PDB file of N, CA and C in Angstrom:
ATOM      1  N   UNK N 292       0.715   7.366 -15.666  1.00 81.00           N
ATOM      2  CA  UNK N 292       1.368   6.979 -14.438  1.00 81.00           C
ATOM      3  C   UNK N 292       1.800   8.212 -13.644  1.00 81.00           C
ATOM      4  N   UNK N 293       1.796   8.090 -12.361  1.00 88.00           N
ATOM      5  CA  UNK N 293       2.220   9.179 -11.484  1.00 88.00           C
ATOM      6  C   UNK N 293       3.714   9.024 -11.212  1.00 88.00           C
ATOM      7  N   UNK N 294       4.431  10.098 -11.364  1.00 88.00           N
ATOM      8  CA  UNK N 294       5.865  10.052 -11.079  1.00 88.00           C
ATOM      9  C   UNK N 294       6.100  10.131  -9.574  1.00 88.00           C
ATOM     10  N   UNK N 295       7.285   9.750  -9.181  1.00 90.00           N
ATOM     11  CA  UNK N 295       7.685   9.825  -7.782  1.00 90.00           C
ATOM     12  C   UNK N 295       7.567  11.257  -7.264  1.00 90.00           C
ATOM     13  N   UNK N 296       8.084  12.213  -8.047  1.00 90.00           N
ATOM     14  CA  UNK N 296       8.056  13.630  -7.644  1.00 90.00           C
ATOM     15  C   UNK N 296       6.619  14.143  -7.532  1.00 90.00           C
ATOM     16  N   UNK N 297       5.777  13.779  -8.494  1.00 91.00           N
ATOM     17  CA  UNK N 297       4.383  14.238  -8.471  1.00 91.00           C
ATOM     18  C   UNK N 297       3.653  13.676  -7.258  1.00 91.00           C
ATOM     19  N   UNK N 298       3.925  12.423  -6.906  1.00 92.00           N
ATOM     20  CA  UNK N 298       3.282  11.821  -5.742  1.00 92.00           C
ATOM     21  C   UNK N 298       3.725  12.517  -4.467  1.00 92.00           C
ATOM     22  N   UNK N 299       5.004  12.827  -4.367  1.00 91.00           N
ATOM     23  CA  UNK N 299       5.504  13.505  -3.171  1.00 91.00           C
ATOM     24  C   UNK N 299       4.874  14.878  -2.982  1.00 91.00           C
ATOM     25  N   UNK N 300       4.542  15.550  -4.074  1.00 94.00           N
ATOM     26  CA  UNK N 300       3.956  16.893  -3.994  1.00 94.00           C
ATOM     27  C   UNK N 300       2.450  16.873  -3.741  1.00 94.00           C
ATOM     28  N   UNK N 301       1.796  15.758  -3.971  1.00 94.00           N
ATOM     29  CA  UNK N 301       0.336  15.726  -3.918  1.00 94.00           C
ATOM     30  C   UNK N 301      -0.190  15.089  -2.628  1.00 94.00           C
ATOM     31  N   UNK N 302      -0.627  15.924  -1.723  1.00 94.00           N
ATOM     32  CA  UNK N 302      -1.223  15.433  -0.476  1.00 94.00           C
ATOM     33  C   UNK N 302      -2.499  14.657  -0.789  1.00 94.00           C
ATOM     34  N   UNK N 303      -3.245  15.096  -1.796  1.00 95.00           N
ATOM     35  CA  UNK N 303      -4.480  14.408  -2.183  1.00 95.00           C
ATOM     36  C   UNK N 303      -4.204  12.974  -2.633  1.00 95.00           C
ATOM     37  N   UNK N 304      -3.178  12.772  -3.465  1.00 94.00           N
ATOM     38  CA  UNK N 304      -2.835  11.421  -3.921  1.00 94.00           C
ATOM     39  C   UNK N 304      -2.358  10.550  -2.770  1.00 94.00           C
ATOM     40  N   UNK N 305      -1.575  11.124  -1.875  1.00 94.00           N
ATOM     41  CA  UNK N 305      -1.084  10.368  -0.728  1.00 94.00           C
ATOM     42  C   UNK N 305      -2.254   9.894   0.142  1.00 94.00           C
ATOM     43  N   UNK N 306      -3.194  10.777   0.400  1.00 95.00           N
ATOM     44  CA  UNK N 306      -4.376  10.410   1.192  1.00 95.00           C
ATOM     45  C   UNK N 306      -5.220   9.384   0.460  1.00 95.00           C
ATOM     46  N   UNK N 307      -5.312   9.518  -0.852  1.00 95.00           N
ATOM     47  CA  UNK N 307      -6.098   8.591  -1.663  1.00 95.00           C
ATOM     48  C   UNK N 307      -5.570   7.161  -1.550  1.00 95.00           C
ATOM     49  N   UNK N 308      -4.244   7.007  -1.524  1.00 95.00           N
ATOM     50  CA  UNK N 308      -3.651   5.667  -1.396  1.00 95.00           C
ATOM     51  C   UNK N 308      -4.046   5.033  -0.063  1.00 95.00           C
ATOM     52  N   UNK N 309      -3.965   5.798   1.003  1.00 96.00           N
ATOM     53  CA  UNK N 309      -4.332   5.281   2.328  1.00 96.00           C
ATOM     54  C   UNK N 309      -5.819   4.951   2.377  1.00 96.00           C
ATOM     55  N   UNK N 310      -6.651   5.879   1.929  1.00 96.00           N
ATOM     56  CA  UNK N 310      -8.107   5.674   1.963  1.00 96.00           C
ATOM     57  C   UNK N 310      -8.528   4.480   1.116  1.00 96.00           C
ATOM     58  N   UNK N 311      -7.967   4.366  -0.073  1.00 96.00           N
ATOM     59  CA  UNK N 311      -8.344   3.276  -0.978  1.00 96.00           C
ATOM     60  C   UNK N 311      -7.886   1.934  -0.429  1.00 96.00           C
ATOM     61  N   UNK N 312      -6.699   1.887   0.145  1.00 96.00           N
ATOM     62  CA  UNK N 312      -6.203   0.642   0.736  1.00 96.00           C
ATOM     63  C   UNK N 312      -7.126   0.185   1.866  1.00 96.00           C
ATOM     64  N   UNK N 313      -7.499   1.101   2.749  1.00 96.00           N
ATOM     65  CA  UNK N 313      -8.413   0.759   3.838  1.00 96.00           C
ATOM     66  C   UNK N 313      -9.748   0.278   3.289  1.00 96.00           C
ATOM     67  N   UNK N 314     -10.268   0.950   2.265  1.00 96.00           N
ATOM     68  CA  UNK N 314     -11.553   0.572   1.672  1.00 96.00           C
ATOM     69  C   UNK N 314     -11.498  -0.830   1.070  1.00 96.00           C
ATOM     70  N   UNK N 315     -10.483  -1.096   0.261  1.00 96.00           N
ATOM     71  CA  UNK N 315     -10.378  -2.399  -0.410  1.00 96.00           C
ATOM     72  C   UNK N 315     -10.249  -3.530   0.606  1.00 96.00           C
ATOM     73  N   UNK N 316      -9.493  -3.291   1.675  1.00 96.00           N
ATOM     74  CA  UNK N 316      -9.281  -4.329   2.682  1.00 96.00           C
ATOM     75  C   UNK N 316     -10.377  -4.368   3.743  1.00 96.00           C
ATOM     76  N   UNK N 317     -11.299  -3.412   3.691  1.00 95.00           N
ATOM     77  CA  UNK N 317     -12.391  -3.376   4.663  1.00 95.00           C
ATOM     78  C   UNK N 317     -11.918  -3.042   6.065  1.00 95.00           C
ATOM     79  N   UNK N 318     -10.949  -2.142   6.164  1.00 96.00           N
ATOM     80  CA  UNK N 318     -10.371  -1.782   7.451  1.00 96.00           C
ATOM     81  C   UNK N 318     -10.627  -0.326   7.795  1.00 96.00           C
ATOM     82  N   UNK N 319     -10.363   0.010   9.023  1.00 96.00           N
ATOM     83  CA  UNK N 319     -10.426   1.389   9.484  1.00 96.00           C
ATOM     84  C   UNK N 319      -9.188   2.133   9.005  1.00 96.00           C
ATOM     85  N   UNK N 320      -9.315   3.439   8.816  1.00 96.00           N
ATOM     86  CA  UNK N 320      -8.156   4.242   8.434  1.00 96.00           C
ATOM     87  C   UNK N 320      -7.037   4.163   9.474  1.00 96.00           C
ATOM     88  N   UNK N 321      -7.386   3.940  10.719  1.00 96.00           N
ATOM     89  CA  UNK N 321      -6.358   3.852  11.764  1.00 96.00           C
ATOM     90  C   UNK N 321      -5.516   2.574  11.639  1.00 96.00           C
ATOM     91  N   UNK N 322      -5.982   1.597  10.852  1.00 96.00           N
ATOM     92  CA  UNK N 322      -5.232   0.355  10.638  1.00 96.00           C
ATOM     93  C   UNK N 322      -4.252   0.439   9.473  1.00 96.00           C
ATOM     94  N   UNK N 323      -4.284   1.539   8.729  1.00 96.00           N
ATOM     95  CA  UNK N 323      -3.496   1.670   7.503  1.00 96.00           C
ATOM     96  C   UNK N 323      -2.651   2.934   7.584  1.00 96.00           C
ATOM     97  N   UNK N 324      -1.361   2.782   7.301  1.00 93.00           N
ATOM     98  CA  UNK N 324      -0.487   3.960   7.336  1.00 93.00           C
ATOM     99  C   UNK N 324       0.641   3.810   6.314  1.00 93.00           C
ATOM    100  N   UNK N 325       1.140   4.945   5.838  1.00 92.00           N
ATOM    101  CA  UNK N 325       2.242   4.879   4.885  1.00 92.00           C
ATOM    102  C   UNK N 325       3.500   4.346   5.569  1.00 92.00           C
ATOM    103  N   UNK N 326       4.258   3.570   4.840  1.00 90.00           N
ATOM    104  CA  UNK N 326       5.486   3.010   5.389  1.00 90.00           C
ATOM    105  C   UNK N 326       6.707   3.498   4.616  1.00 90.00           C
ATOM    106  N   UNK N 327       6.638   3.408   3.274  1.00 92.00           N
ATOM    107  CA  UNK N 327       7.768   3.851   2.457  1.00 92.00           C
ATOM    108  C   UNK N 327       7.298   4.219   1.057  1.00 92.00           C
ATOM    109  N   UNK N 328       7.941   5.221   0.488  1.00 93.00           N
ATOM    110  CA  UNK N 328       7.706   5.623  -0.898  1.00 93.00           C
ATOM    111  C   UNK N 328       9.076   5.667  -1.556  1.00 93.00           C
ATOM    112  N   UNK N 329       9.184   5.005  -2.706  1.00 94.00           N
ATOM    113  CA  UNK N 329      10.489   4.932  -3.360  1.00 94.00           C
ATOM    114  C   UNK N 329      10.347   5.052  -4.871  1.00 94.00           C
ATOM    115  N   UNK N 330      11.434   5.453  -5.485  1.00 93.00           N
ATOM    116  CA  UNK N 330      11.540   5.496  -6.934  1.00 93.00           C
ATOM    117  C   UNK N 330      12.375   4.279  -7.325  1.00 93.00           C
ATOM    118  N   UNK N 331      11.736   3.246  -7.847  1.00 91.00           N
ATOM    119  CA  UNK N 331      12.414   1.996  -8.182  1.00 91.00           C
ATOM    120  C   UNK N 331      12.452   1.858  -9.698  1.00 91.00           C
ATOM    121  N   UNK N 332      13.616   2.040 -10.255  1.00 89.00           N
ATOM    122  CA  UNK N 332      13.805   1.942 -11.718  1.00 89.00           C
ATOM    123  C   UNK N 332      12.840   2.848 -12.467  1.00 89.00           C
ATOM    124  N   UNK N 333      12.630   4.050 -11.939  1.00 84.00           N
ATOM    125  CA  UNK N 333      11.758   5.018 -12.598  1.00 84.00           C
ATOM    126  C   UNK N 333      10.280   4.817 -12.340  1.00 84.00           C
ATOM    127  N   UNK N 334       9.925   3.877 -11.487  1.00 88.00           N
ATOM    128  CA  UNK N 334       8.519   3.618 -11.177  1.00 88.00           C
ATOM    129  C   UNK N 334       8.255   3.900  -9.705  1.00 88.00           C
ATOM    130  N   UNK N 335       7.103   4.428  -9.437  1.00 92.00           N
ATOM    131  CA  UNK N 335       6.698   4.736  -8.070  1.00 92.00           C
ATOM    132  C   UNK N 335       6.357   3.445  -7.342  1.00 92.00           C
ATOM    133  N   UNK N 336       6.987   3.221  -6.197  1.00 93.00           N
ATOM    134  CA  UNK N 336       6.681   2.060  -5.366  1.00 93.00           C
ATOM    135  C   UNK N 336       6.249   2.563  -3.999  1.00 93.00           C
ATOM    136  N   UNK N 337       5.050   2.192  -3.587  1.00 94.00           N
ATOM    137  CA  UNK N 337       4.495   2.633  -2.310  1.00 94.00           C
ATOM    138  C   UNK N 337       4.301   1.411  -1.425  1.00 94.00           C
ATOM    139  N   UNK N 338       4.828   1.475  -0.225  1.00 93.00           N
ATOM    140  CA  UNK N 338       4.623   0.410   0.744  1.00 93.00           C
ATOM    141  C   UNK N 338       3.702   0.944   1.826  1.00 93.00           C
ATOM    142  N   UNK N 339       2.601   0.244   2.023  1.00 94.00           N
ATOM    143  CA  UNK N 339       1.603   0.618   3.023  1.00 94.00           C
ATOM    144  C   UNK N 339       1.643  -0.420   4.135  1.00 94.00           C
ATOM    145  N   UNK N 340       1.691   0.046   5.352  1.00 93.00           N
ATOM    146  CA  UNK N 340       1.686  -0.860   6.494  1.00 93.00           C
ATOM    147  C   UNK N 340       0.256  -0.997   7.012  1.00 93.00           C
ATOM    148  N   UNK N 341      -0.186  -2.243   7.125  1.00 93.00           N
ATOM    149  CA  UNK N 341      -1.518  -2.540   7.643  1.00 93.00           C
ATOM    150  C   UNK N 341      -1.329  -3.315   8.945  1.00 93.00           C
ATOM    151  N   UNK N 342      -1.815  -2.745  10.028  1.00 91.00           N
ATOM    152  CA  UNK N 342      -1.701  -3.397  11.327  1.00 91.00           C
ATOM    153  C   UNK N 342      -3.119  -3.597  11.852  1.00 91.00           C
ATOM    154  N   UNK N 343      -3.584  -4.833  11.729  1.00 91.00           N
ATOM    155  CA  UNK N 343      -4.941  -5.137  12.161  1.00 91.00           C
ATOM    156  C   UNK N 343      -5.035  -6.604  12.567  1.00 91.00           C
ATOM    157  N   UNK N 344      -5.590  -6.872  13.736  1.00 88.00           N
ATOM    158  CA  UNK N 344      -5.778  -8.268  14.127  1.00 88.00           C
ATOM    159  C   UNK N 344      -6.922  -8.935  13.346  1.00 88.00           C
ATOM    160  N   UNK N 345      -7.650  -8.149  12.571  1.00 90.00           N
ATOM    161  CA  UNK N 345      -8.816  -8.661  11.861  1.00 90.00           C
ATOM    162  C   UNK N 345      -8.538  -9.037  10.407  1.00 90.00           C
ATOM    163  N   UNK N 346      -7.283  -8.870   9.959  1.00 92.00           N
ATOM    164  CA  UNK N 346      -6.954  -9.181   8.567  1.00 92.00           C
ATOM    165  C   UNK N 346      -5.702 -10.053   8.504  1.00 92.00           C
ATOM    166  N   UNK N 347      -5.896 -11.365   8.398  1.00 91.00           N
ATOM    167  CA  UNK N 347      -4.735 -12.237   8.221  1.00 91.00           C
ATOM    168  C   UNK N 347      -4.096 -12.019   6.849  1.00 91.00           C
ATOM    169  N   UNK N 348      -2.802 -12.287   6.751  1.00 90.00           N
ATOM    170  CA  UNK N 348      -2.076 -12.124   5.492  1.00 90.00           C
ATOM    171  C   UNK N 348      -2.738 -12.933   4.378  1.00 90.00           C
ATOM    172  N   UNK N 349      -3.202 -14.118   4.689  1.00 92.00           N
ATOM    173  CA  UNK N 349      -3.846 -14.971   3.675  1.00 92.00           C
ATOM    174  C   UNK N 349      -5.081 -14.299   3.085  1.00 92.00           C
ATOM    175  N   UNK N 350      -5.848 -13.591   3.897  1.00 94.00           N
ATOM    176  CA  UNK N 350      -7.029 -12.885   3.394  1.00 94.00           C
ATOM    177  C   UNK N 350      -6.638 -11.709   2.502  1.00 94.00           C
ATOM    178  N   UNK N 351      -5.583 -11.010   2.877  1.00 93.00           N
ATOM    179  CA  UNK N 351      -5.118  -9.890   2.055  1.00 93.00           C
ATOM    180  C   UNK N 351      -4.631 -10.384   0.701  1.00 93.00           C
ATOM    181  N   UNK N 352      -4.019 -11.552   0.673  1.00 94.00           N
ATOM    182  CA  UNK N 352      -3.519 -12.118  -0.583  1.00 94.00           C
ATOM    183  C   UNK N 352      -4.651 -12.532  -1.534  1.00 94.00           C
ATOM    184  N   UNK N 353      -5.831 -12.727  -1.009  1.00 95.00           N
ATOM    185  CA  UNK N 353      -6.972 -13.141  -1.835  1.00 95.00           C
ATOM    186  C   UNK N 353      -7.571 -12.003  -2.661  1.00 95.00           C
ATOM    187  N   UNK N 354      -7.225 -10.763  -2.339  1.00 95.00           N
ATOM    188  CA  UNK N 354      -7.760  -9.621  -3.080  1.00 95.00           C
ATOM    189  C   UNK N 354      -7.115  -9.611  -4.462  1.00 95.00           C
ATOM    190  N   UNK N 355      -7.931  -9.711  -5.493  1.00 95.00           N
ATOM    191  CA  UNK N 355      -7.436  -9.791  -6.870  1.00 95.00           C
ATOM    192  C   UNK N 355      -6.844  -8.464  -7.336  1.00 95.00           C
ATOM    193  N   UNK N 356      -5.861  -8.542  -8.220  1.00 93.00           N
ATOM    194  CA  UNK N 356      -5.253  -7.331  -8.777  1.00 93.00           C
ATOM    195  C   UNK N 356      -6.309  -6.491  -9.482  1.00 93.00           C
ATOM    196  N   UNK N 357      -7.322  -7.123 -10.063  1.00 94.00           N
ATOM    197  CA  UNK N 357      -8.402  -6.379 -10.720  1.00 94.00           C
ATOM    198  C   UNK N 357      -9.144  -5.487  -9.725  1.00 94.00           C
ATOM    199  N   UNK N 358      -9.297  -5.958  -8.503  1.00 95.00           N
ATOM    200  CA  UNK N 358      -9.948  -5.160  -7.467  1.00 95.00           C
ATOM    201  C   UNK N 358      -9.110  -3.941  -7.133  1.00 95.00           C
ATOM    202  N   UNK N 359      -7.800  -4.146  -6.943  1.00 94.00           N
ATOM    203  CA  UNK N 359      -6.902  -3.030  -6.668  1.00 94.00           C
ATOM    204  C   UNK N 359      -6.897  -2.049  -7.831  1.00 94.00           C
ATOM    205  N   UNK N 360      -6.764  -2.576  -9.042  1.00 94.00           N
ATOM    206  CA  UNK N 360      -6.688  -1.742 -10.236  1.00 94.00           C
ATOM    207  C   UNK N 360      -7.949  -0.885 -10.372  1.00 94.00           C
ATOM    208  N   UNK N 361      -9.106  -1.484 -10.123  1.00 94.00           N
ATOM    209  CA  UNK N 361     -10.370  -0.764 -10.248  1.00 94.00           C
ATOM    210  C   UNK N 361     -10.610   0.251  -9.147  1.00 94.00           C
ATOM    211  N   UNK N 362     -10.005   0.037  -7.987  1.00 95.00           N
ATOM    212  CA  UNK N 362     -10.250   0.925  -6.853  1.00 95.00           C
ATOM    213  C   UNK N 362      -9.419   2.205  -6.895  1.00 95.00           C
ATOM    214  N   UNK N 363      -8.201   2.108  -7.385  1.00 94.00           N
ATOM    215  CA  UNK N 363      -7.316   3.274  -7.395  1.00 94.00           C
ATOM    216  C   UNK N 363      -7.574   4.158  -8.605  1.00 94.00           C
ATOM    217  N   UNK N 364      -7.391   5.457  -8.430  1.00 89.00           N
ATOM    218  CA  UNK N 364      -7.577   6.392  -9.539  1.00 89.00           C
ATOM    219  C   UNK N 364      -6.410   6.343 -10.511  1.00 89.00           C
ATOM    220  N   UNK N 365      -5.268   5.826 -10.076  1.00 88.00           N
ATOM    221  CA  UNK N 365      -4.099   5.642 -10.936  1.00 88.00           C
ATOM    222  C   UNK N 365      -3.873   4.145 -11.118  1.00 88.00           C
ATOM    223  N   UNK N 366      -3.331   3.736 -12.263  1.00 88.00           N
ATOM    224  CA  UNK N 366      -3.112   2.301 -12.499  1.00 88.00           C
ATOM    225  C   UNK N 366      -2.179   1.669 -11.460  1.00 88.00           C
ATOM    226  N   UNK N 367      -2.508   0.452 -11.073  1.00 90.00           N
ATOM    227  CA  UNK N 367      -1.707  -0.337 -10.143  1.00 90.00           C
ATOM    228  C   UNK N 367      -1.224  -1.565 -10.901  1.00 90.00           C
ATOM    229  N   UNK N 368       0.084  -1.791 -10.907  1.00 89.00           N
ATOM    230  CA  UNK N 368       0.637  -2.928 -11.633  1.00 89.00           C
ATOM    231  C   UNK N 368       0.826  -4.163 -10.768  1.00 89.00           C
ATOM    232  N   UNK N 369       1.276  -3.959  -9.537  1.00 91.00           N
ATOM    233  CA  UNK N 369       1.615  -5.089  -8.670  1.00 91.00           C
ATOM    234  C   UNK N 369       1.221  -4.759  -7.240  1.00 91.00           C
ATOM    235  N   UNK N 370       0.661  -5.746  -6.554  1.00 93.00           N
ATOM    236  CA  UNK N 370       0.391  -5.639  -5.123  1.00 93.00           C
ATOM    237  C   UNK N 370       0.986  -6.881  -4.477  1.00 93.00           C
ATOM    238  N   UNK N 371       1.841  -6.680  -3.486  1.00 93.00           N
ATOM    239  CA  UNK N 371       2.421  -7.805  -2.762  1.00 93.00           C
ATOM    240  C   UNK N 371       2.088  -7.659  -1.282  1.00 93.00           C
ATOM    241  N   UNK N 372       2.044  -8.787  -0.592  1.00 93.00           N
ATOM    242  CA  UNK N 372       1.799  -8.769   0.850  1.00 93.00           C
ATOM    243  C   UNK N 372       3.047  -9.294   1.555  1.00 93.00           C
ATOM    244  N   UNK N 373       3.264  -8.778   2.754  1.00 91.00           N
ATOM    245  CA  UNK N 373       4.437  -9.170   3.541  1.00 91.00           C
ATOM    246  C   UNK N 373       4.028  -9.339   4.993  1.00 91.00           C
ATOM    247  N   UNK N 374       4.760 -10.152   5.692  1.00 88.00           N
ATOM    248  CA  UNK N 374       4.533 -10.299   7.128  1.00 88.00           C
ATOM    249  C   UNK N 374       5.242  -9.164   7.864  1.00 88.00           C
ATOM    250  N   UNK N 375       4.907  -9.006   9.123  1.00 86.00           N
ATOM    251  CA  UNK N 375       5.551  -8.001   9.958  1.00 86.00           C
ATOM    252  C   UNK N 375       7.071  -8.246   9.981  1.00 86.00           C
ATOM    253  N   UNK N 376       7.474  -9.495  10.124  1.00 88.00           N
ATOM    254  CA  UNK N 376       8.898  -9.815  10.206  1.00 88.00           C
ATOM    255  C   UNK N 376       9.652  -9.523   8.907  1.00 88.00           C
ATOM    256  N   UNK N 377       8.989  -9.641   7.775  1.00 89.00           N
ATOM    257  CA  UNK N 377       9.634  -9.328   6.494  1.00 89.00           C
ATOM    258  C   UNK N 377       9.953  -7.834   6.369  1.00 89.00           C
ATOM    259  N   UNK N 378       9.086  -6.995   6.870  1.00 86.00           N
ATOM    260  CA  UNK N 378       9.307  -5.546   6.791  1.00 86.00           C
ATOM    261  C   UNK N 378      10.066  -4.984   7.994  1.00 86.00           C
ATOM    262  N   UNK N 379      10.061  -5.723   9.077  1.00 87.00           N
ATOM    263  CA  UNK N 379      10.729  -5.289  10.304  1.00 87.00           C
ATOM    264  C   UNK N 379      11.672  -6.382  10.795  1.00 87.00           C
ATOM    265  N   UNK N 380      12.760  -6.615  10.080  1.00 87.00           N
ATOM    266  CA  UNK N 380      13.682  -7.682  10.525  1.00 87.00           C
ATOM    267  C   UNK N 380      14.311  -7.326  11.871  1.00 87.00           C
ATOM    268  N   UNK N 381      14.687  -8.354  12.624  1.00 88.00           N
ATOM    269  CA  UNK N 381      15.311  -8.073  13.914  1.00 88.00           C
ATOM    270  C   UNK N 381      16.641  -7.357  13.748  1.00 88.00           C
ATOM    271  N   UNK N 382      16.977  -6.542  14.705  1.00 88.00           N
ATOM    272  CA  UNK N 382      18.240  -5.814  14.675  1.00 88.00           C
ATOM    273  C   UNK N 382      19.396  -6.804  14.870  1.00 88.00           C
ATOM    274  N   UNK N 383      20.528  -6.555  14.199  1.00 85.00           N
ATOM    275  CA  UNK N 383      21.669  -7.481  14.328  1.00 85.00           C
ATOM    276  C   UNK N 383      22.262  -7.473  15.710  1.00 85.00           C
TER     277      UNK N 383
END
């Protein structure tokens, strides 16, 4: 597993996450961008923002964990999808 610190230091790994996400979802690199990187209970959690009119949330949810696991060079345990409103709640 890649640690939070190791991921922050590795430009290659950071680019790999973006490139692999775009590849798996069949999108352009311009549709995929990093949103947040966090250390959650000692595990690396990466949130990638995908903004594309060509990929509905339902289609993204159909991608099997086996596909994600096989595509990334590092093991992937969980992939979740969120709507724009879930990640960008309205200001109070």
